[in-house]
Amino acid sequence: MPYQPPVDEFRFLFDSVIGADESRLDSLSDGPDGEECRSILEAAGALARDVIEPLRRVGDIDPPRLENGIVRTPARYSSAYRQIAAGGWVGMSASLEHGGAGLPFLLANAANEMFNSGCMPLGLSIMLTQSQIRTLEAHASARIRKVYLPRLVCGDWIGTMNITEPAAGSDVGSIRSTAREAADGSYHLSGQKVFISWADADFCQNVCHLVLARRPGAPSGTRGLSLFLVPKFIPDDHGKPGRRNEVRIRSLEQKLGLHGSPTAVVEFDNAEGWMIGAGETGLSAMFTMMNMARLGVGCQGVAVAQTALWLAADHASTRRQGVPVRKGGTGAIIDHANIRRLLGLMKAELFAARAICASCALAIDMAEATGDSFWHRRVSLLTPVAKVYGSEVGVRAASHAIAVFGGMGYVEETGVGQLLRDSVVATIYEGSNGIQAIDLVTRRLRNHGEDAICLLVELENDLAHAEPVVPGMTARIGAAIGEVREATAWLAEQQDRDLLLAGSLPYLHALAILTGSCFHLQASVACGGRGPRTALARTYVDRILPACTWHCREARSGADDLFDLADDDFTS
């Protein structure tokens, strides 16, 4: 069964659930209207189905390799990437000024999800380049924008993010890479970066590294970091790549999954680079790239969940085992209640996670279109929720798919085992899920949790409009809103950091599940409280929303029990 791009699902989500109807999409740019939007999604879906999806197993079995300092990718990667670039997909939301299509990021986000459903490793490269484009548009000098952006936008060059070092993982302030200014205003960078995705590729003309480093005399910690653009080949003023820069790929990591994406140790040895933004504001500028990538990672989890559901549902519909258990059924294992339960959980969480990611993407578009601080705050609130919930839904869906397949799910030829191996990294990179949750409670709940409370008020308003259509569902969601409101107020008042950190991830889970339930409610109301979307909403509210209660309770349970255990108690 070929991959089926969820184009109709995106259109329903945009128009009936997250409020991105045609009028709002049209206000974000010079287009597209409803028919153009559908055409764009259908074209992206066809590319994912026909060109990208056949590569999923290719990169897993024959991963990129390092030969004489150059990363050699599987032969079919180059052809697929060139089709992606030639179609304008890399720069679809980039500015018209630099050759982009200027389309809403909401559409790019949807296209990226389908590309990642097809082949997550290749989709990662596209997402990183798009995130770098956004960063250079926002922070680079006019010369850097003129030389680099047209080549990144058209896909001839790719972009990377260089933050992590051997002794500086989540503790970004411990970065030791140095940058010394040259007489011509450029900088010479030295240091080593690790876990760098797509640090090199043989299907592009140039690789552009965004690197966090420290100038001599800069303050310690994150306040002393600056951001630099360091290309593999140094271009002239017309963008033609010239001499090779002193950037070397030392090794590629051997990983649990995501084999098709090279993850490298990168060495900078007096490599020439140019500062992006003002000195010692590097981390702030890099956050532009990181936050775009974090939403992209959440969408990777959604993409895996979509593929896992597609494979599992197809298998369950065709696999016959034992005697028929359901009158009027087909005799396939999809007749079994527990199999249907697994498929229902997968589909319900997939819808919720996709809606959260799409809502965050829409907020990004609205923030750029209006400049309103409300939308910027909404992006800050939803980004960690989208990243964490999306990535974890991907892992759960892959695990459920293996359960549906049974023993064959543990056999590599079915491909579902690869989905589990590939999906786990989304919970780790671009800031682990634990770090995202800490950011949510320590930064986003300031001012008495005002931004979260604002979201809860919106959700309550949605309940009021839905009450006449689905009264039973609104009552249960309303109770959950009250619980999350109490947890929000309690955490926002705490000063004890251990207490905040212990409750951070449970709180994020509660907020995500609650938000997902409200999106399901909107879907049900749009269909008049009847049909399969309402049945799916009931699955979410009945089987998933109850977890909101105990997540809220854990979020407020403190940290004393955790520290009553001595370090040695964990191993004794």
mmCIF file of C-alpha atoms in Angstrom, residues 165 272 477 498:
data_model
loop_
_atom_site.group_PDB
_atom_site.id
_atom_site.type_symbol
_atom_site.label_atom_id
_atom_site.label_comp_id
_atom_site.label_asym_id
_atom_site.label_seq_id
_atom_site.Cartn_x
_atom_site.Cartn_y
_atom_site.Cartn_z
ATOM 1 C CA GLU A 165 31.041 20.468 22.250
ATOM 2 C CA GLU A 272 37.443 31.791 8.303
ATOM 3 C CA ILE A 477 -12.354 19.054 29.361
ATOM 4 C CA ASP A 498 14.471 21.734 42.439
#
